[in-house]
Coordinates of C-alpha atoms in Angstrom, one line a residue:
Chain A
M1 CA 0.0 0.0 0.0
V2 CA 1.4 3.4 -0.9
G3 CA 1.2 6.2 1.6
L4 CA 2.3 9.8 1.6
I5 CA 5.9 10.1 2.9
T6 CA 7.3 13.0 1.0
M7 CA 5.8 15.3 -1.7
E8 CA 7.7 13.2 -4.2
D9 CA 4.9 10.6 -3.8
L10 CA 2.4 13.0 -5.5
S11 CA 2.7 14.3 -9.0
N12 CA 1.5 17.9 -9.7
E13 CA -1.7 16.4 -11.2
D14 CA -2.2 14.4 -7.9
V15 CA -1.7 17.5 -5.9
I16 CA -4.4 19.4 -7.9
E17 CA -6.8 16.4 -7.6
V18 CA -6.4 16.3 -3.8
L19 CA -6.8 20.1 -3.5
D20 CA -10.0 19.9 -5.7
A21 CA -11.4 17.0 -3.5
A22 CA -10.5 19.0 -0.4
E23 CA -12.5 22.0 -1.8
R24 CA -15.5 19.8 -2.3
L25 CA -15.2 18.6 1.3
L26 CA -15.3 22.1 2.8
P27 CA -19.0 21.9 3.9
V28 CA -18.3 18.6 5.6
A29 CA -15.2 19.9 7.4
R30 CA -17.3 22.9 8.6
G31 CA -19.9 20.4 9.9
E32 CA -22.6 21.8 7.6
T33 CA -23.2 18.4 6.0
Y34 CA -22.5 14.9 7.1
L35 CA -20.8 12.6 4.6
P36 CA -19.7 9.3 6.2
L37 CA -17.4 8.2 3.4
L38 CA -15.0 6.5 5.8
Q39 CA -17.5 4.8 8.0
G40 CA -16.1 1.6 9.4
R41 CA -12.5 2.7 8.8
I42 CA -10.0 3.3 11.6
L43 CA -7.0 5.7 11.7
G44 CA -4.1 4.8 13.9
N45 CA -2.6 8.1 15.3
L46 CA 1.0 7.4 16.2
F47 CA 2.5 10.6 17.6
F48 CA 5.9 10.1 19.2
E49 CA 6.4 13.9 19.5
P50 CA 4.1 16.6 20.8
S51 CA 1.6 17.8 18.3
T52 CA -1.7 19.8 18.7
R53 CA -2.8 20.8 15.3
T54 CA -1.6 17.9 13.2
R55 CA -2.9 15.2 15.6
M56 CA -6.2 17.0 16.2
S57 CA -6.9 17.8 12.6
F58 CA -6.2 14.2 11.6
E59 CA -8.7 13.1 14.2
T60 CA -11.3 15.7 13.2
A61 CA -10.8 14.8 9.5
M62 CA -11.4 11.1 10.2
K63 CA -14.5 11.7 12.5
R64 CA -16.1 14.2 10.1
L65 CA -16.0 11.5 7.5
G66 CA -17.7 8.9 9.9
G67 CA -14.4 7.0 10.6
D68 CA -12.8 6.3 13.9
V69 CA -9.4 6.9 15.5
V70 CA -7.2 4.9 17.8
N71 CA -4.4 6.9 19.6
L72 CA -0.9 5.7 20.7
G73 CA -1.5 8.0 23.7
D74 CA 1.3 9.3 25.8
V75 CA 4.7 8.0 24.7
S76 CA 5.9 8.0 28.3
T77 CA 3.3 5.3 29.2
S78 CA 3.3 3.3 26.1
S79 CA 5.5 0.3 25.2
V80 CA 7.9 2.6 23.5
V81 CA 9.5 3.4 26.9
K82 CA 9.9 -0.3 27.4
G83 CA 12.3 -0.3 24.4
E84 CA 9.9 -1.4 21.7
T85 CA 11.3 -0.7 18.2
L86 CA 9.3 1.4 15.7
F87 CA 9.1 -1.8 13.5
D88 CA 7.3 -3.7 16.3
T89 CA 5.0 -0.7 17.1
I90 CA 4.0 -0.5 13.4
Q91 CA 3.4 -4.2 13.2
M92 CA 0.9 -3.9 16.1
V93 CA -0.9 -0.7 14.9
D94 CA -1.0 -2.1 11.4
G95 CA -3.3 -4.8 12.7
Y96 CA -5.5 -2.4 14.5
S97 CA -6.1 0.2 11.8
D98 CA -6.7 0.9 8.1
V99 CA -4.3 3.9 7.8
I100 CA -1.6 5.3 10.1
A101 CA -0.7 8.9 10.8
L102 CA 2.9 9.0 12.1
R103 CA 5.0 11.7 13.8
H104 CA 8.4 10.7 15.0
P105 CA 11.5 12.6 16.1
R106 CA 13.9 10.6 13.9
Q107 CA 14.3 11.5 10.2
G108 CA 13.3 8.7 7.8
A109 CA 10.9 7.1 10.3
A110 CA 7.9 7.5 8.0
R111 CA 9.6 5.7 5.0
Y112 CA 10.8 3.1 7.5
A113 CA 7.3 2.6 8.8
Q114 CA 5.9 2.3 5.3
D115 CA 8.4 -0.5 4.5
A116 CA 7.2 -2.2 7.7
A117 CA 3.5 -1.7 7.2
R118 CA 0.7 -3.2 5.0
V119 CA -1.6 -0.2 5.5
P120 CA -0.7 3.3 4.1
I121 CA 1.4 5.7 6.2
L122 CA 0.7 9.4 6.3
N123 CA 3.9 11.2 7.4
G124 CA 2.9 13.8 10.0
G125 CA 6.5 14.9 10.4
D126 CA 9.8 13.0 10.8
G127 CA 12.5 14.9 12.6
A128 CA 13.7 17.8 10.5
G129 CA 12.7 15.8 7.4
H130 CA 9.3 16.0 5.7
H131 CA 5.8 17.1 6.6
P132 CA 3.8 16.6 3.3
T133 CA 0.3 16.9 4.8
Q134 CA 1.3 20.3 6.1
T135 CA 2.5 21.2 2.6
M136 CA -0.8 20.1 1.1
L137 CA -2.7 22.4 3.5
D138 CA -0.2 25.2 2.7
L139 CA -0.8 24.8 -1.0
F140 CA -4.6 24.7 -0.4
T141 CA -4.4 28.0 1.5
I142 CA -2.2 29.6 -1.2
R143 CA -4.5 28.5 -4.0
Q144 CA -7.6 29.6 -2.1
A145 CA -6.1 33.1 -1.8
H146 CA -4.5 33.5 -5.2
G147 CA -6.6 31.2 -7.4
R148 CA -3.5 29.4 -8.6
L149 CA -0.3 27.9 -7.5
E150 CA 1.8 28.6 -10.7
G151 CA 4.3 31.4 -11.0
L152 CA 3.9 33.0 -7.5
D153 CA 6.6 34.8 -5.6
V154 CA 6.9 33.3 -2.1
V155 CA 9.3 34.2 0.8
L156 CA 9.9 31.4 3.4
A157 CA 11.3 33.0 6.5
G158 CA 12.8 32.1 9.9
D159 CA 14.1 28.7 10.8
L160 CA 14.8 27.2 7.4
R161 CA 17.5 24.8 8.8
Y162 CA 15.3 22.7 11.1
G163 CA 11.9 23.7 9.9
R164 CA 10.5 20.6 8.1
T165 CA 7.4 22.4 6.9
V166 CA 9.6 24.7 4.7
H167 CA 11.7 21.8 3.4
S168 CA 8.6 20.1 2.0
L169 CA 6.9 23.3 0.9
S170 CA 9.9 24.7 -1.0
H171 CA 10.1 21.6 -3.2
A172 CA 6.4 21.8 -4.0
L173 CA 6.5 25.5 -4.8
V174 CA 9.4 25.0 -7.2
R175 CA 7.6 22.2 -8.9
F176 CA 4.7 24.7 -9.6
G177 CA 7.1 27.3 -11.0
C178 CA 7.1 29.6 -8.1
R179 CA 10.1 31.9 -7.3
V180 CA 11.2 31.1 -3.8
V181 CA 13.0 33.6 -1.5
L182 CA 14.7 32.0 1.5
A183 CA 15.0 34.5 4.3
S184 CA 16.8 33.4 7.4
P185 CA 19.6 34.3 9.9
E186 CA 22.9 32.9 8.7
L187 CA 22.9 30.2 11.3
L188 CA 19.5 28.9 10.2
R189 CA 19.9 28.8 6.4
M190 CA 18.2 26.1 4.4
P191 CA 20.4 23.0 4.2
S192 CA 22.6 23.3 1.1
E193 CA 21.5 19.9 -0.2
I194 CA 17.9 21.1 -0.4
V195 CA 18.9 24.4 -2.0
D196 CA 21.0 22.4 -4.6
D197 CA 18.0 20.1 -5.2
L198 CA 15.7 23.1 -5.7
R199 CA 18.0 24.7 -8.2
A200 CA 18.7 21.4 -10.0
S201 CA 15.0 21.0 -10.6
G202 CA 15.0 24.4 -12.3
G203 CA 13.8 26.5 -9.4
E204 CA 14.5 30.2 -9.1
V205 CA 15.8 30.4 -5.5
V206 CA 17.2 33.5 -3.8
E207 CA 18.9 33.3 -0.3
T208 CA 18.9 36.4 1.9
T209 CA 19.1 37.5 5.5
D210 CA 16.9 40.5 4.8
L211 CA 13.2 39.5 5.2
Y212 CA 11.9 43.1 5.3
G213 CA 13.5 44.0 2.0
S214 CA 11.7 41.1 0.3
L215 CA 8.2 41.8 1.5
A216 CA 7.1 44.3 -1.2
E217 CA 7.8 41.9 -4.1
V218 CA 6.0 38.7 -3.0
D219 CA 2.6 37.1 -3.0
V220 CA 3.1 35.0 0.1
V221 CA 5.1 35.5 3.3
Y222 CA 5.5 32.1 5.1
M223 CA 6.8 32.7 8.6
T224 CA 8.2 29.9 10.8
R225 CA 9.0 29.7 14.5
I226 CA 12.6 29.3 15.6
Q227 CA 12.4 25.9 17.3
K228 CA 14.1 26.0 20.6
E229 CA 13.8 22.3 21.0
R230 CA 16.0 21.6 18.0
F231 CA 19.0 23.5 19.5
A232 CA 21.4 21.5 21.6
D233 CA 23.0 24.7 22.8
E234 CA 21.0 27.4 24.6
D235 CA 23.5 30.2 23.6
E236 CA 23.1 29.3 19.9
Y237 CA 19.4 29.6 20.3
A238 CA 19.7 33.0 22.1
K239 CA 21.7 34.3 19.1
V240 CA 18.8 33.9 16.6
A241 CA 15.7 34.0 18.8
G242 CA 13.5 36.8 17.7
A243 CA 15.5 37.4 14.5
Y244 CA 12.3 38.3 12.6
K245 CA 9.2 40.0 14.1
L246 CA 6.6 40.8 11.5
H247 CA 4.4 43.8 12.6
A248 CA 1.4 45.3 10.8
R249 CA 3.5 48.4 10.1
D250 CA 5.9 46.3 8.0
L251 CA 3.0 45.5 5.6
A252 CA 2.4 49.1 4.4
E253 CA 4.1 48.6 1.1
V254 CA 3.1 45.0 0.3
R255 CA 1.0 43.8 -2.6
S256 CA -2.7 44.2 -1.8
N257 CA -3.4 40.4 -2.1
M258 CA -0.3 39.3 -0.3
I259 CA -0.9 36.7 2.4
V260 CA 0.9 36.0 5.6
M261 CA 1.1 32.3 6.6
H262 CA 2.5 30.4 9.6
P263 CA 2.3 26.7 10.4
L264 CA 1.7 27.7 14.1
P265 CA 2.4 27.7 17.0
R266 CA 3.9 31.2 16.8
V267 CA 6.0 32.8 19.5
D268 CA 6.8 36.4 18.7
E269 CA 7.6 36.2 14.9
I270 CA 4.1 37.5 14.0
H271 CA 2.9 40.4 16.1
P272 CA -0.9 40.2 17.0
S273 CA -1.3 43.5 15.1
V274 CA -1.0 41.5 11.9
D275 CA -4.0 39.3 12.9
E276 CA -6.3 42.3 12.1
T277 CA -5.0 42.9 8.6
R278 CA -6.5 41.4 5.4
H279 CA -3.1 39.6 4.9
A280 CA -3.3 37.3 7.9
K281 CA -4.2 33.8 6.8
Y282 CA -2.7 31.6 9.5
F283 CA -5.9 30.7 11.3
E284 CA -7.6 29.7 8.1
Q285 CA -4.5 27.8 7.2
A286 CA -4.9 25.8 10.4
F287 CA -8.5 25.0 9.6
N288 CA -7.5 23.9 6.1
G289 CA -5.5 21.1 7.7
V290 CA -8.8 19.3 8.3
V291 CA -10.1 19.4 4.7
T292 CA -6.8 18.5 3.1
R293 CA -6.3 15.6 5.5
M294 CA -9.9 14.5 4.8
A295 CA -9.1 14.4 1.1
L296 CA -5.8 12.6 1.7
L297 CA -7.4 10.0 3.9
C298 CA -10.0 9.3 1.2
R299 CA -7.3 9.1 -1.4
L300 CA -5.1 6.7 0.5
L301 CA -8.1 4.5 1.5
G302 CA -9.2 4.4 -2.2
V303 CA -12.5 6.2 -1.5
P304 CA -13.6 8.7 -4.2
V305 CA -14.9 12.1 -3.0
P306 CA -18.2 12.7 -4.8
G307 CA -18.5 15.7 -7.2
G308 CA -15.3 15.1 -9.1
E309 CA -15.0 14.2 -12.8
A310 CA -16.0 10.6 -13.5
Chain B
M1 CA 56.0 3.8 -17.1
S2 CA 53.8 0.9 -18.1
D3 CA 51.0 -0.6 -16.1
E4 CA 53.1 -3.7 -15.9
S5 CA 56.0 -2.0 -14.3
S6 CA 53.7 -0.3 -11.9
M7 CA 52.4 -3.7 -10.7
R8 CA 56.0 -4.8 -10.1
R9 CA 56.8 -2.0 -7.7
V10 CA 55.9 -4.6 -5.1
T11 CA 56.7 -8.3 -5.3
A12 CA 54.2 -10.7 -6.8
I13 CA 52.1 -12.5 -4.3
R14 CA 51.6 -16.3 -4.1
N15 CA 48.0 -16.4 -3.0
G16 CA 45.5 -13.6 -2.4
T17 CA 43.8 -10.7 -4.1
V18 CA 45.1 -7.8 -6.3
I19 CA 42.9 -4.8 -6.5
D20 CA 44.0 -2.7 -9.5
H21 CA 42.8 0.5 -11.1
I22 CA 41.7 2.1 -7.9
P23 CA 41.2 5.9 -8.6
A24 CA 44.5 7.6 -7.5
G25 CA 44.3 8.5 -3.8
G26 CA 41.4 6.1 -3.1
A27 CA 43.5 3.2 -1.7
L28 CA 43.2 4.3 1.9
R29 CA 39.4 4.4 1.7
V30 CA 39.5 0.9 0.2
L31 CA 41.6 -0.3 3.2
D32 CA 39.1 1.3 5.6
L33 CA 36.2 -0.3 3.8
L34 CA 37.7 -3.7 3.8
G35 CA 38.9 -3.4 7.4
L36 CA 42.5 -3.8 6.4
R37 CA 43.9 -0.6 7.9
D38 CA 43.7 -1.5 11.6
G39 CA 44.3 -5.0 12.9
A40 CA 44.7 -6.7 9.6
S41 CA 46.4 -10.1 10.2
V42 CA 47.6 -10.6 6.6
P43 CA 50.4 -8.7 4.7
V44 CA 49.0 -5.8 2.6
S45 CA 51.1 -3.9 0.0
L46 CA 49.9 -0.5 -1.2
V47 CA 51.0 1.4 -4.3
M48 CA 49.7 4.9 -4.8
N49 CA 49.7 7.4 -7.6
V50 CA 51.4 5.3 -10.2
P51 CA 51.0 6.0 -13.9
S52 CA 48.2 4.2 -15.7
K53 CA 47.4 4.1 -19.5
K54 CA 43.7 3.8 -18.7
M55 CA 43.4 6.3 -15.9
G56 CA 46.4 8.6 -15.9
S57 CA 47.3 7.6 -12.4
K58 CA 46.0 4.9 -10.1
D59 CA 46.4 3.0 -6.8
I60 CA 47.0 -0.7 -6.4
I61 CA 46.5 -2.9 -3.4
K62 CA 47.8 -6.5 -2.9
V63 CA 46.3 -8.5 -0.1
E64 CA 48.1 -11.8 0.7
D65 CA 46.4 -15.0 1.7
R66 CA 42.9 -13.6 1.4
E67 CA 40.3 -13.8 -1.4
L68 CA 37.7 -11.0 -1.4
T69 CA 34.1 -12.2 -0.8
G70 CA 31.0 -11.0 -2.7
D71 CA 30.1 -8.7 0.3
E72 CA 33.6 -7.2 0.2
L73 CA 33.3 -6.5 -3.5
A74 CA 30.0 -4.7 -2.9
R75 CA 31.8 -2.5 -0.4
L76 CA 34.5 -1.9 -2.9
A77 CA 32.0 -0.7 -5.4
L78 CA 31.3 2.3 -3.2
V79 CA 34.8 3.8 -3.4
A80 CA 36.4 2.2 -6.5
A81 CA 33.7 1.1 -8.9
S82 CA 36.3 1.1 -11.7
A83 CA 38.7 -1.2 -10.0
S84 CA 39.5 -4.6 -11.3
V85 CA 39.9 -7.5 -8.9
A86 CA 42.1 -10.6 -9.6
I87 CA 42.2 -13.6 -7.3
I88 CA 45.8 -15.0 -7.3
R89 CA 46.5 -18.7 -6.6
A90 CA 50.1 -20.1 -6.9
F91 CA 51.4 -16.8 -8.4
S92 CA 48.9 -16.7 -11.3
V93 CA 45.5 -15.1 -11.9
A94 CA 42.9 -17.8 -11.1
E95 CA 39.9 -15.7 -11.4
K96 CA 38.8 -12.1 -12.3
R97 CA 35.9 -10.7 -10.3
E98 CA 33.6 -7.9 -11.5
I99 CA 32.7 -4.9 -9.4
T100 CA 29.3 -3.4 -10.1
L101 CA 27.5 -0.6 -8.3
G102 CA 23.8 -1.4 -8.6
D103 CA 20.9 0.9 -8.0
E104 CA 21.0 0.3 -4.2
V105 CA 23.6 -0.7 -1.6
V106 CA 21.9 -2.9 1.0
N107 CA 23.3 -3.8 4.4
V108 CA 26.9 -2.8 3.4
V109 CA 27.2 0.5 5.3
R110 CA 25.0 2.5 7.7
C111 CA 23.6 6.0 6.9
T112 CA 25.9 8.6 8.3
F113 CA 23.2 11.0 9.6
S114 CA 23.1 10.9 13.4
N115 CA 19.3 11.4 13.6
C116 CA 18.3 8.8 11.0
I117 CA 15.8 6.1 12.1
T118 CA 18.4 3.4 11.2
Q119 CA 20.7 4.6 14.0
H120 CA 18.5 2.7 16.4
P121 CA 20.6 -0.5 16.9
R122 CA 17.6 -2.9 17.2
E123 CA 15.5 -1.6 14.3
P124 CA 15.5 -4.8 12.1
L125 CA 14.9 -3.4 8.5
P126 CA 17.9 -3.4 6.2
H127 CA 20.3 -0.4 5.8
R128 CA 19.6 0.9 2.3
L129 CA 21.4 3.6 0.4
R130 CA 20.1 4.6 -3.1
V131 CA 22.7 5.2 -5.8
V132 CA 21.7 8.6 -7.2
D133 CA 24.7 9.1 -9.5
R134 CA 26.8 6.0 -10.4
D135 CA 29.7 7.9 -12.0
E136 CA 30.1 10.4 -9.2
V137 CA 29.1 7.8 -6.5
H138 CA 26.4 10.0 -5.0
L139 CA 24.4 8.0 -2.4
R140 CA 21.3 8.9 -0.4
C141 CA 19.7 7.0 2.5
H142 CA 16.5 5.3 1.4
Y143 CA 14.8 6.3 4.6
C144 CA 16.0 9.8 5.6
G145 CA 17.1 10.9 2.2
R146 CA 20.3 12.5 3.4
P147 CA 23.2 12.6 0.9
Q148 CA 26.2 10.5 2.2
D149 CA 29.8 11.7 2.5
L150 CA 32.0 8.9 1.3
D151 CA 34.8 9.7 3.8
E152 CA 32.2 9.4 6.7
L153 CA 30.6 6.4 5.1
V154 CA 33.7 4.2 5.1
K155 CA 33.7 4.5 8.9
N156 CA 30.1 3.0 8.9
V157 CA 30.8 -0.4 7.5
I158 CA 28.4 -3.0 8.9

């Protein structure tokens, strides 16, 4: 069974199909209509790292479609602390569920789990690796605001070194012909192998430390949190914490339809004054996690979403 | 200087393995990969940077009283895919063995990335590296996707 481990697992046509299906599921995600497409199906939620939005939105997505969810629960009380391997955990949950959503602190865990499992795996984040379901909801939000994905100017800002959301998203944006500006402190630059890959696939990629100078020329500003938990050294964290703080007054000269996104949670990189502007899209973005995950669950379980082309 | 005279810089061996046409400067990596650098119990002769008609310059290794196994040839493919291997018995070439770098290197070396899932010592699935570029020997971990540095990789032989 094929899951979703990285964005490489979806062609551009697949991406559009999923986004179209997600759009058709919007009334279901809002609770306006009930459509039990996944009745009798069970999602195994395996979160080895803390997660609020991703875990809850997977759970909401499954339940809105009439399906059910089993949770690993707190890692500190599960068999993982007794030394169980990921392989063994997957073997067990594979027998309990029809699809598995996995978040794990180690990179490559999702691909590993897919090799061990019979049911499809949805990668909900593996270390500093990939987070494709986040990318899908990001793309959904961008398309909703701009009506297209192709040829946009997008700045990705903040922690580009450890931020897995921007790793997955940058690949997807380049595939759709977007120009990508990578704005980060020197210490948190996008890993060179990713920049090389983006350029090798024909992407127009610009690296800068000047976020504010890039704002006027883009359609999307994608902010990220500088993740304290990824730093081994507190002093190194202190050097870059608070490097970028986007305030409403910084948006005076931007394009009228420019949107500000953030995978959340935020710390201080987006000032609350931005929330009141027409540019703020991060709360809608969080909601979009439900519809896109609904569409992905249907796709992986082989259940067509009504209303598409026959 | 001919290839033949390069070979004769060290004496002929009675039994063992001659690894010829190693890219110049690559012999030390080969020794690391084959576990011949530290604690080798057999005599090993090493010739580096000698002229070669085929390659310009090359390295040669002669290992006495040991015939390389299929697993060892698979390791060799990582650092010297162009090398030729001859098994020597009673001073003559008894067998020539081919080195080929396939699409994937399985259970030969471990991914070098410290946070890869395969670093867990009891995870049972095989260590798999994808060959992205055969000529340049670019490898990536099948699981975490990280590109592998060959100098680091030779320290991770399974």
